[in-house]
Amino acid sequence: MSHLAHASDLFINDQAVPEVLTATHLYQPPAAVPGSISSIDRELIVASGARNITDVLRLVPGMLVVPDSGNLTTVNYHGTSPGQARRLQVLIDGRSVYRAGFAKVDWTNLPVAIEDIQRIEVFRGPNTVSYGANALLGVINIITVSAKDAHGTVLKSNLGENGIRDWYARQAWHSDRSDMRLSLSGLADNGFDKREDGSDFRDGRRLSRFNLRANHQLDERNSIDWQLAFKEGSNQINNHYRPAFAEVINPRADEQDDNSDEKATDYGASLRWTSIINSKHSISVQGDVQQWQRQREWRACDAQLAFSPELNELWRISSAQQREDLFNRKRISNASPRQDYLQNWLGSKLLGPIPLPHSCGLISEESRESRFDLELQDTYSVSDSLRLISGLSYRYDQARSQTFLNGRQRKDIIRAFSQFEWYATPHWLLQGGGMFEHDSSNGDSFSPRLAVNYLFTPAHGLRAVYSEAVRSPDMFENHADWRYRVHDLRPQVSQGSTADFFISAQGSGKLKQEKIKAYELGYNGHFAAQRLSIDIKLFEEKITRMISHRPRLESFNLSNHDHIKFYGGEFESNWQATSKDRLRLSYAHIKERASNALDQDIAPPHSGSFTWLRDWQNDWSSSLMYFAAQQLDKNDLQLANLRLAKQFNWGDKRLTVAGNLQKTLNNQPIGRTNNKDNSHDKVYATVQLEF
């Protein structure tokens, strides 16, 4: 901004101010952003020793990272049910990896290695105006290393306890006008292994990834960036299935499977063309294609009665309360109250001696989701004080599942968006814009944002922001047709070796979009001489028409009746204290009022992190990271990461050897209560060779 170069500059001493991209698709100094944004740079990612993206997201104030098992972690901002984190948009180089069919982000299954990540920008607040529905609470933008910034060969391995066996290989090629980066990687571990009560807990994982990124400079004004990504693997899952008539059948152990592991395969491809028309005007077109596949199968048993068409019909015509009563009764024993209830509920169907005759068959849970996304974006500087960004996009989403959707669901989304950035004076910055979205399943919506920044200098500013955003119900929430067709029944039932289980669930098709209204006051400052950056945020957010649920086959009654309100403050600072010491601090104070018990007492009232990076000279370095949260999903979090590394250099070759320790500092599980105390404790070594 040339018109700001002459402004009174009390702090930055003409040093460059770092810029961020995620807030508005425009590069902006953090003080000029219409909201709060955190940036986790490459140095922090490497120093953390993290094997998972979710581990470094704990550095972001207000971000809730809750492991449910060793291979399933949810990431949420501020709160709402941690088991169903549905309200964050997640991007990899601009490609959304939010699954519209089942409203989730599979963090374990993302087709990107942490070694390929250049930085992670997190916009902390509603941002539907820039990224469409589902950026309800924030946006996580994972930005990978550009092909032109990757050089030579990199080989890396992690080896340690809990079955940690990771590997990574990268090769880069360069020519006059083209650059290419290829990486292959794998990750494996045994998960937590033990439940809180000490029993076995199968939650390990194994995955392999392929990533190819290329940049081509066609001429001085035109460039193309394209990517291919692939991931395949399996996640161990304990079989949580419990027969409807478990207490009145007596199957043998060898007739059922204890495990029901998931096979996961993801594909992704993107192509982006950028044309710089002149110094004030540029356009870009990006197209993405993606596919997610999930498959689980296991053998289980139930009473032959459970496969009868008569019982299926009885379930269909029963009221929601009758169904709830059936499954909330105490477990059956002979002549128990629940058995009497079943007798009345089923009528003559439950006559005869106990145990009832049973059959065992193959149960399958499968899904396939695909997406095509095309976006045109135009950036135009009308003058030195006014910039405009606008665009159009079309997205096609499809989900197929015989189990969850009884076939196929699809939707088309058309978007039009525009934002402006206007420096009314060198100190006053006004930003605004909106996103219009037509969703063939959920109708039309409009999400606006208006922000005013007062800039003392380009590096120091106050902000006031008002924004609205929406989240569309996913295909499963709105159009579920959830039923199990059981195959290979032994012995056969009257219908043969294939029959429908009597319990099923249907979505209403009438759910509306969730909506949030958010207010924010904040300050961002960059003290270049002191090498210190600070961000402070005060916020109030209210989500209405909220859909709160943990999906259950026997109780699937979703509505827009719930709401939640968050308010509090956040603080983040980054300080290069000396040439050898870097300190980072984050803190969040969150209060919430929720109408549904599922969303109550989830957000910790106090949480934060402390990071110390140290260069000890002679190529020795260390990092210490401490994370704490009070009552994160009803458990206190105290977690420390320690890394010590030594680097060896031989000409253009570099070898790095590091030891990594992750240690819980109290005797409580991390987040959820089904993993063992101190289950996050692990030690592993890292060896990396670059040449």
PDB file of C-alpha atoms in Angstrom, residues 434-647:
ATOM      1  CA  GLY A 434     -20.847 -10.999   1.108  1.00  0.00           C
ATOM      2  CA  MET A 435     -21.348 -14.481  -0.260  1.00  0.00           C
ATOM      3  CA  PHE A 436     -24.562 -15.530  -2.004  1.00  0.00           C
ATOM      4  CA  GLU A 437     -24.979 -19.272  -2.166  1.00  0.00           C
ATOM      5  CA  HIS A 438     -27.613 -21.421  -3.865  1.00  0.00           C
ATOM      6  CA  ASP A 439     -27.649 -24.983  -2.529  1.00  0.00           C
ATOM      7  CA  SER A 440     -29.979 -27.364  -4.373  1.00  0.00           C
ATOM      8  CA  SER A 441     -30.628 -29.220  -1.081  1.00  0.00           C
ATOM      9  CA  ASN A 442     -30.829 -26.292   1.333  1.00  0.00           C
ATOM     10  CA  GLY A 443     -31.989 -23.281  -0.666  1.00  0.00           C
ATOM     11  CA  ASP A 444     -30.459 -19.805  -0.821  1.00  0.00           C
ATOM     12  CA  SER A 445     -28.375 -17.976   1.751  1.00  0.00           C
ATOM     13  CA  PHE A 446     -26.447 -14.724   2.033  1.00  0.00           C
ATOM     14  CA  SER A 447     -23.571 -14.228   4.466  1.00  0.00           C
ATOM     15  CA  PRO A 448     -22.213 -10.695   5.018  1.00  0.00           C
ATOM     16  CA  ARG A 449     -19.203  -9.303   6.886  1.00  0.00           C
ATOM     17  CA  LEU A 450     -18.261  -5.734   7.786  1.00  0.00           C
ATOM     18  CA  ALA A 451     -15.032  -4.693   9.484  1.00  0.00           C
ATOM     19  CA  VAL A 452     -13.415  -1.422  10.496  1.00  0.00           C
ATOM     20  CA  ASN A 453      -9.683  -1.282  11.262  1.00  0.00           C
ATOM     21  CA  TYR A 454      -7.905   1.704  12.744  1.00  0.00           C
ATOM     22  CA  LEU A 455      -4.205   1.477  11.846  1.00  0.00           C
ATOM     23  CA  PHE A 456      -1.823   3.444  14.025  1.00  0.00           C
ATOM     24  CA  THR A 457       0.820   2.234  11.542  1.00  0.00           C
ATOM     25  CA  PRO A 458       0.712  -0.572   8.949  1.00  0.00           C
ATOM     26  CA  ALA A 459       1.872  -2.943  11.705  1.00  0.00           C
ATOM     27  CA  HIS A 460      -0.475  -1.885  14.543  1.00  0.00           C
ATOM     28  CA  GLY A 461      -4.235  -1.777  14.373  1.00  0.00           C
ATOM     29  CA  LEU A 462      -7.513  -2.015  16.214  1.00  0.00           C
ATOM     30  CA  ARG A 463     -10.443  -3.846  14.617  1.00  0.00           C
ATOM     31  CA  ALA A 464     -14.188  -4.194  15.015  1.00  0.00           C
ATOM     32  CA  VAL A 465     -15.900  -6.961  13.055  1.00  0.00           C
ATOM     33  CA  TYR A 466     -19.472  -8.132  12.529  1.00  0.00           C
ATOM     34  CA  SER A 467     -20.071 -11.288  10.517  1.00  0.00           C
ATOM     35  CA  GLU A 468     -22.734 -13.841   9.725  1.00  0.00           C
ATOM     36  CA  ALA A 469     -22.229 -17.370   8.438  1.00  0.00           C
ATOM     37  CA  VAL A 470     -24.140 -20.577   7.828  1.00  0.00           C
ATOM     38  CA  ARG A 471     -23.606 -24.340   7.900  1.00  0.00           C
ATOM     39  CA  SER A 472     -25.611 -26.577   5.604  1.00  0.00           C
ATOM     40  CA  PRO A 473     -26.944 -29.869   6.989  1.00  0.00           C
ATOM     41  CA  ASP A 474     -24.989 -32.702   5.446  1.00  0.00           C
ATOM     42  CA  MET A 475     -26.594 -35.330   3.254  1.00  0.00           C
ATOM     43  CA  PHE A 476     -26.689 -37.867   6.067  1.00  0.00           C
ATOM     44  CA  GLU A 477     -28.291 -35.482   8.569  1.00  0.00           C
ATOM     45  CA  ASN A 478     -31.037 -34.394   6.195  1.00  0.00           C
ATOM     46  CA  HIS A 479     -31.565 -37.392   3.926  1.00  0.00           C
ATOM     47  CA  ALA A 480     -30.444 -40.420   5.928  1.00  0.00           C
ATOM     48  CA  ASP A 481     -31.975 -43.752   4.997  1.00  0.00           C
ATOM     49  CA  TRP A 482     -29.961 -45.794   7.483  1.00  0.00           C
ATOM     50  CA  ARG A 483     -30.502 -49.531   7.375  1.00  0.00           C
ATOM     51  CA  TYR A 484     -28.450 -52.739   7.440  1.00  0.00           C
ATOM     52  CA  ARG A 485     -28.888 -55.490   4.891  1.00  0.00           C
ATOM     53  CA  VAL A 486     -27.170 -58.521   6.435  1.00  0.00           C
ATOM     54  CA  HIS A 487     -25.597 -61.088   4.097  1.00  0.00           C
ATOM     55  CA  ASP A 488     -24.461 -64.692   4.461  1.00  0.00           C
ATOM     56  CA  LEU A 489     -26.799 -65.419   7.374  1.00  0.00           C
ATOM     57  CA  ARG A 490     -26.072 -68.724   9.098  1.00  0.00           C
ATOM     58  CA  PRO A 491     -28.413 -70.427   9.660  1.00  0.00           C
ATOM     59  CA  GLN A 492     -30.667 -68.906   7.057  1.00  0.00           C
ATOM     60  CA  VAL A 493     -33.876 -67.166   8.054  1.00  0.00           C
ATOM     61  CA  SER A 494     -37.220 -67.424   6.286  1.00  0.00           C
ATOM     62  CA  GLN A 495     -36.127 -64.807   3.716  1.00  0.00           C
ATOM     63  CA  GLY A 496     -32.954 -66.756   2.908  1.00  0.00           C
ATOM     64  CA  SER A 497     -29.280 -65.893   3.549  1.00  0.00           C
ATOM     65  CA  THR A 498     -29.837 -62.126   3.072  1.00  0.00           C
ATOM     66  CA  ALA A 499     -32.291 -60.073   5.135  1.00  0.00           C
ATOM     67  CA  ASP A 500     -32.836 -56.552   6.480  1.00  0.00           C
ATOM     68  CA  PHE A 501     -32.226 -55.851  10.158  1.00  0.00           C
ATOM     69  CA  PHE A 502     -35.459 -54.543  11.653  1.00  0.00           C
ATOM     70  CA  ILE A 503     -34.131 -51.209  13.011  1.00  0.00           C
ATOM     71  CA  SER A 504     -33.808 -48.355  10.510  1.00  0.00           C
ATOM     72  CA  ALA A 505     -33.669 -44.543  10.575  1.00  0.00           C
ATOM     73  CA  GLN A 506     -34.773 -41.857   8.142  1.00  0.00           C
ATOM     74  CA  GLY A 507     -33.883 -38.183   7.904  1.00  0.00           C
ATOM     75  CA  SER A 508     -36.702 -35.689   7.713  1.00  0.00           C
ATOM     76  CA  GLY A 509     -35.347 -33.775   4.720  1.00  0.00           C
ATOM     77  CA  LYS A 510     -36.587 -30.590   6.411  1.00  0.00           C
ATOM     78  CA  LEU A 511     -33.512 -29.394   8.290  1.00  0.00           C
ATOM     79  CA  LYS A 512     -32.479 -25.777   7.744  1.00  0.00           C
ATOM     80  CA  GLN A 513     -29.033 -24.235   7.711  1.00  0.00           C
ATOM     81  CA  GLU A 514     -27.428 -23.375  11.026  1.00  0.00           C
ATOM     82  CA  LYS A 515     -26.669 -19.671  11.378  1.00  0.00           C
ATOM     83  CA  ILE A 516     -24.152 -17.704  13.416  1.00  0.00           C
ATOM     84  CA  LYS A 517     -23.887 -14.019  14.253  1.00  0.00           C
ATOM     85  CA  ALA A 518     -20.506 -12.949  15.609  1.00  0.00           C
ATOM     86  CA  TYR A 519     -19.035  -9.750  17.034  1.00  0.00           C
ATOM     87  CA  GLU A 520     -15.321  -9.172  17.550  1.00  0.00           C
ATOM     88  CA  LEU A 521     -13.081  -6.454  18.945  1.00  0.00           C
ATOM     89  CA  GLY A 522      -9.345  -6.879  18.665  1.00  0.00           C
ATOM     90  CA  TYR A 523      -5.822  -5.557  18.387  1.00  0.00           C
ATOM     91  CA  ASN A 524      -2.886  -6.811  16.319  1.00  0.00           C
ATOM     92  CA  GLY A 525       0.607  -5.414  16.584  1.00  0.00           C
ATOM     93  CA  HIS A 526       4.042  -6.223  15.196  1.00  0.00           C
ATOM     94  CA  PHE A 527       6.986  -4.621  17.052  1.00  0.00           C
ATOM     95  CA  ALA A 528       9.779  -5.168  14.538  1.00  0.00           C
ATOM     96  CA  ALA A 529      12.605  -3.787  16.687  1.00  0.00           C
ATOM     97  CA  GLN A 530      11.640  -6.077  19.545  1.00  0.00           C
ATOM     98  CA  ARG A 531      10.720  -8.893  17.118  1.00  0.00           C
ATOM     99  CA  LEU A 532       7.414  -9.284  18.938  1.00  0.00           C
ATOM    100  CA  SER A 533       3.902  -9.890  17.543  1.00  0.00           C
ATOM    101  CA  ILE A 534       0.703  -9.738  19.609  1.00  0.00           C
ATOM    102  CA  ASP A 535      -2.938 -10.465  18.830  1.00  0.00           C
ATOM    103  CA  ILE A 536      -5.832  -9.853  21.257  1.00  0.00           C
ATOM    104  CA  LYS A 537      -9.454 -10.797  20.588  1.00  0.00           C
ATOM    105  CA  LEU A 538     -12.737 -10.280  22.447  1.00  0.00           C
ATOM    106  CA  PHE A 539     -15.699 -12.108  20.964  1.00  0.00           C
ATOM    107  CA  GLU A 540     -19.366 -12.992  21.215  1.00  0.00           C
ATOM    108  CA  GLU A 541     -20.851 -15.666  18.944  1.00  0.00           C
ATOM    109  CA  LYS A 542     -24.351 -17.115  18.841  1.00  0.00           C
ATOM    110  CA  ILE A 543     -25.352 -20.123  16.745  1.00  0.00           C
ATOM    111  CA  THR A 544     -29.073 -20.606  16.157  1.00  0.00           C
ATOM    112  CA  ARG A 545     -31.048 -23.335  14.388  1.00  0.00           C
ATOM    113  CA  MET A 546     -28.283 -25.654  15.606  1.00  0.00           C
ATOM    114  CA  ILE A 547     -28.393 -29.393  14.916  1.00  0.00           C
ATOM    115  CA  SER A 548     -26.991 -31.179  17.973  1.00  0.00           C
ATOM    116  CA  HIS A 549     -26.705 -34.940  17.865  1.00  0.00           C
ATOM    117  CA  ARG A 550     -24.610 -38.056  18.140  1.00  0.00           C
ATOM    118  CA  PRO A 551     -26.085 -40.264  15.419  1.00  0.00           C
ATOM    119  CA  ARG A 552     -27.754 -43.416  16.743  1.00  0.00           C
ATOM    120  CA  LEU A 553     -29.653 -45.869  14.600  1.00  0.00           C
ATOM    121  CA  GLU A 554     -32.365 -46.442  17.215  1.00  0.00           C
ATOM    122  CA  SER A 555     -32.816 -42.729  17.955  1.00  0.00           C
ATOM    123  CA  PHE A 556     -32.446 -40.452  14.933  1.00  0.00           C
ATOM    124  CA  ASN A 557     -34.611 -37.412  15.583  1.00  0.00           C
ATOM    125  CA  LEU A 558     -32.721 -34.364  14.320  1.00  0.00           C
ATOM    126  CA  SER A 559     -34.025 -30.825  14.508  1.00  0.00           C
ATOM    127  CA  ASN A 560     -32.983 -27.173  14.379  1.00  0.00           C
ATOM    128  CA  HIS A 561     -34.208 -26.547  17.919  1.00  0.00           C
ATOM    129  CA  ASP A 562     -30.871 -25.963  19.659  1.00  0.00           C
ATOM    130  CA  HIS A 563     -28.643 -22.951  20.116  1.00  0.00           C
ATOM    131  CA  ILE A 564     -25.366 -22.017  21.781  1.00  0.00           C
ATOM    132  CA  LYS A 565     -23.620 -18.793  22.734  1.00  0.00           C
ATOM    133  CA  PHE A 566     -19.871 -18.287  23.206  1.00  0.00           C
ATOM    134  CA  TYR A 567     -18.154 -15.251  24.628  1.00  0.00           C
ATOM    135  CA  GLY A 568     -14.698 -14.555  26.006  1.00  0.00           C
ATOM    136  CA  GLY A 569     -11.237 -13.519  24.921  1.00  0.00           C
ATOM    137  CA  GLU A 570      -8.077 -14.848  23.287  1.00  0.00           C
ATOM    138  CA  PHE A 571      -4.433 -13.824  23.354  1.00  0.00           C
ATOM    139  CA  GLU A 572      -1.518 -14.873  21.172  1.00  0.00           C
ATOM    140  CA  SER A 573       2.086 -13.650  21.061  1.00  0.00           C
ATOM    141  CA  ASN A 574       5.281 -14.602  19.267  1.00  0.00           C
ATOM    142  CA  TRP A 575       8.613 -13.198  20.471  1.00  0.00           C
ATOM    143  CA  GLN A 576      12.102 -13.704  19.050  1.00  0.00           C
ATOM    144  CA  ALA A 577      13.595 -12.894  22.448  1.00  0.00           C
ATOM    145  CA  THR A 578      17.214 -13.303  21.319  1.00  0.00           C
ATOM    146  CA  SER A 579      18.911 -14.480  18.163  1.00  0.00           C
ATOM    147  CA  LYS A 580      18.777 -17.972  19.688  1.00  0.00           C
ATOM    148  CA  ASP A 581      15.472 -17.995  21.618  1.00  0.00           C
ATOM    149  CA  ARG A 582      11.918 -17.875  20.315  1.00  0.00           C
ATOM    150  CA  LEU A 583       8.939 -17.806  22.699  1.00  0.00           C
ATOM    151  CA  ARG A 584       5.292 -18.288  21.795  1.00  0.00           C
ATOM    152  CA  LEU A 585       2.275 -17.955  24.086  1.00  0.00           C
ATOM    153  CA  SER A 586      -1.436 -18.507  23.547  1.00  0.00           C
ATOM    154  CA  TYR A 587      -4.421 -18.306  25.902  1.00  0.00           C
ATOM    155  CA  ALA A 588      -8.197 -18.532  25.549  1.00  0.00           C
ATOM    156  CA  HIS A 589     -10.986 -17.839  28.020  1.00  0.00           C
ATOM    157  CA  ILE A 590     -14.292 -19.244  26.776  1.00  0.00           C
ATOM    158  CA  LYS A 591     -17.731 -19.199  28.341  1.00  0.00           C
ATOM    159  CA  GLU A 592     -20.675 -20.967  26.747  1.00  0.00           C
ATOM    160  CA  ARG A 593     -24.415 -21.333  27.233  1.00  0.00           C
ATOM    161  CA  ALA A 594     -25.886 -24.272  25.333  1.00  0.00           C
ATOM    162  CA  SER A 595     -29.460 -25.496  25.114  1.00  0.00           C
ATOM    163  CA  ASN A 596     -28.475 -29.139  24.505  1.00  0.00           C
ATOM    164  CA  ALA A 597     -26.599 -31.292  27.020  1.00  0.00           C
ATOM    165  CA  LEU A 598     -24.391 -32.642  24.227  1.00  0.00           C
ATOM    166  CA  ASP A 599     -22.848 -29.179  23.815  1.00  0.00           C
ATOM    167  CA  GLN A 600     -22.600 -28.234  27.493  1.00  0.00           C
ATOM    168  CA  ASP A 601     -19.324 -28.173  29.430  1.00  0.00           C
ATOM    169  CA  ILE A 602     -17.298 -29.048  26.321  1.00  0.00           C
ATOM    170  CA  ALA A 603     -15.290 -25.845  25.870  1.00  0.00           C
ATOM    171  CA  PRO A 604     -12.598 -25.403  28.548  1.00  0.00           C
ATOM    172  CA  PRO A 605     -13.037 -22.112  30.407  1.00  0.00           C
ATOM    173  CA  HIS A 606      -9.238 -21.711  30.398  1.00  0.00           C
ATOM    174  CA  SER A 607      -6.768 -23.148  27.886  1.00  0.00           C
ATOM    175  CA  GLY A 608      -3.434 -22.212  26.385  1.00  0.00           C
ATOM    176  CA  SER A 609       0.055 -23.155  25.277  1.00  0.00           C
ATOM    177  CA  PHE A 610       3.663 -22.121  25.823  1.00  0.00           C
ATOM    178  CA  THR A 611       6.505 -22.782  23.371  1.00  0.00           C
ATOM    179  CA  TRP A 612      10.258 -22.240  23.738  1.00  0.00           C
ATOM    180  CA  LEU A 613      12.559 -22.841  20.762  1.00  0.00           C
ATOM    181  CA  ARG A 614      16.295 -22.680  21.489  1.00  0.00           C
ATOM    182  CA  ASP A 615      19.405 -22.763  19.289  1.00  0.00           C
ATOM    183  CA  TRP A 616      22.247 -24.017  21.496  1.00  0.00           C
ATOM    184  CA  GLN A 617      24.950 -23.432  18.838  1.00  0.00           C
ATOM    185  CA  ASN A 618      27.193 -26.112  17.337  1.00  0.00           C
ATOM    186  CA  ASP A 619      24.084 -27.333  15.440  1.00  0.00           C
ATOM    187  CA  TRP A 620      22.213 -28.357  18.604  1.00  0.00           C
ATOM    188  CA  SER A 621      18.621 -27.175  19.040  1.00  0.00           C
ATOM    189  CA  SER A 622      15.683 -27.932  21.293  1.00  0.00           C
ATOM    190  CA  SER A 623      12.008 -27.173  21.692  1.00  0.00           C
ATOM    191  CA  LEU A 624       9.647 -27.340  24.638  1.00  0.00           C
ATOM    192  CA  MET A 625       5.891 -27.100  24.170  1.00  0.00           C
ATOM    193  CA  TYR A 626       3.363 -27.140  26.989  1.00  0.00           C
ATOM    194  CA  PHE A 627      -0.407 -27.391  26.503  1.00  0.00           C
ATOM    195  CA  ALA A 628      -3.064 -27.045  29.174  1.00  0.00           C
ATOM    196  CA  ALA A 629      -6.854 -26.934  29.245  1.00  0.00           C
ATOM    197  CA  GLN A 630      -9.267 -26.940  32.159  1.00  0.00           C
ATOM    198  CA  GLN A 631     -12.121 -29.413  31.711  1.00  0.00           C
ATOM    199  CA  LEU A 632     -11.658 -30.143  28.013  1.00  0.00           C
ATOM    200  CA  ASP A 633     -14.640 -32.449  27.471  1.00  0.00           C
ATOM    201  CA  LYS A 634     -14.696 -33.036  31.246  1.00  0.00           C
ATOM    202  CA  ASN A 635     -10.981 -33.863  31.596  1.00  0.00           C
ATOM    203  CA  ASP A 636      -8.065 -31.561  32.378  1.00  0.00           C
ATOM    204  CA  LEU A 637      -5.275 -31.495  29.813  1.00  0.00           C
ATOM    205  CA  GLN A 638      -1.613 -31.097  30.749  1.00  0.00           C
ATOM    206  CA  LEU A 639       0.655 -32.206  27.944  1.00  0.00           C
ATOM    207  CA  ALA A 640       4.332 -31.498  27.226  1.00  0.00           C
ATOM    208  CA  ASN A 641       6.400 -32.100  24.085  1.00  0.00           C
ATOM    209  CA  LEU A 642      10.198 -32.047  24.220  1.00  0.00           C
ATOM    210  CA  ARG A 643      12.501 -32.325  21.216  1.00  0.00           C
ATOM    211  CA  LEU A 644      16.299 -32.321  21.125  1.00  0.00           C
ATOM    212  CA  ALA A 645      18.030 -32.287  17.733  1.00  0.00           C
ATOM    213  CA  LYS A 646      21.584 -32.379  16.369  1.00  0.00           C
ATOM    214  CA  GLN A 647      22.491 -31.447  12.818  1.00  0.00           C
TER     215      GLN A 647
END
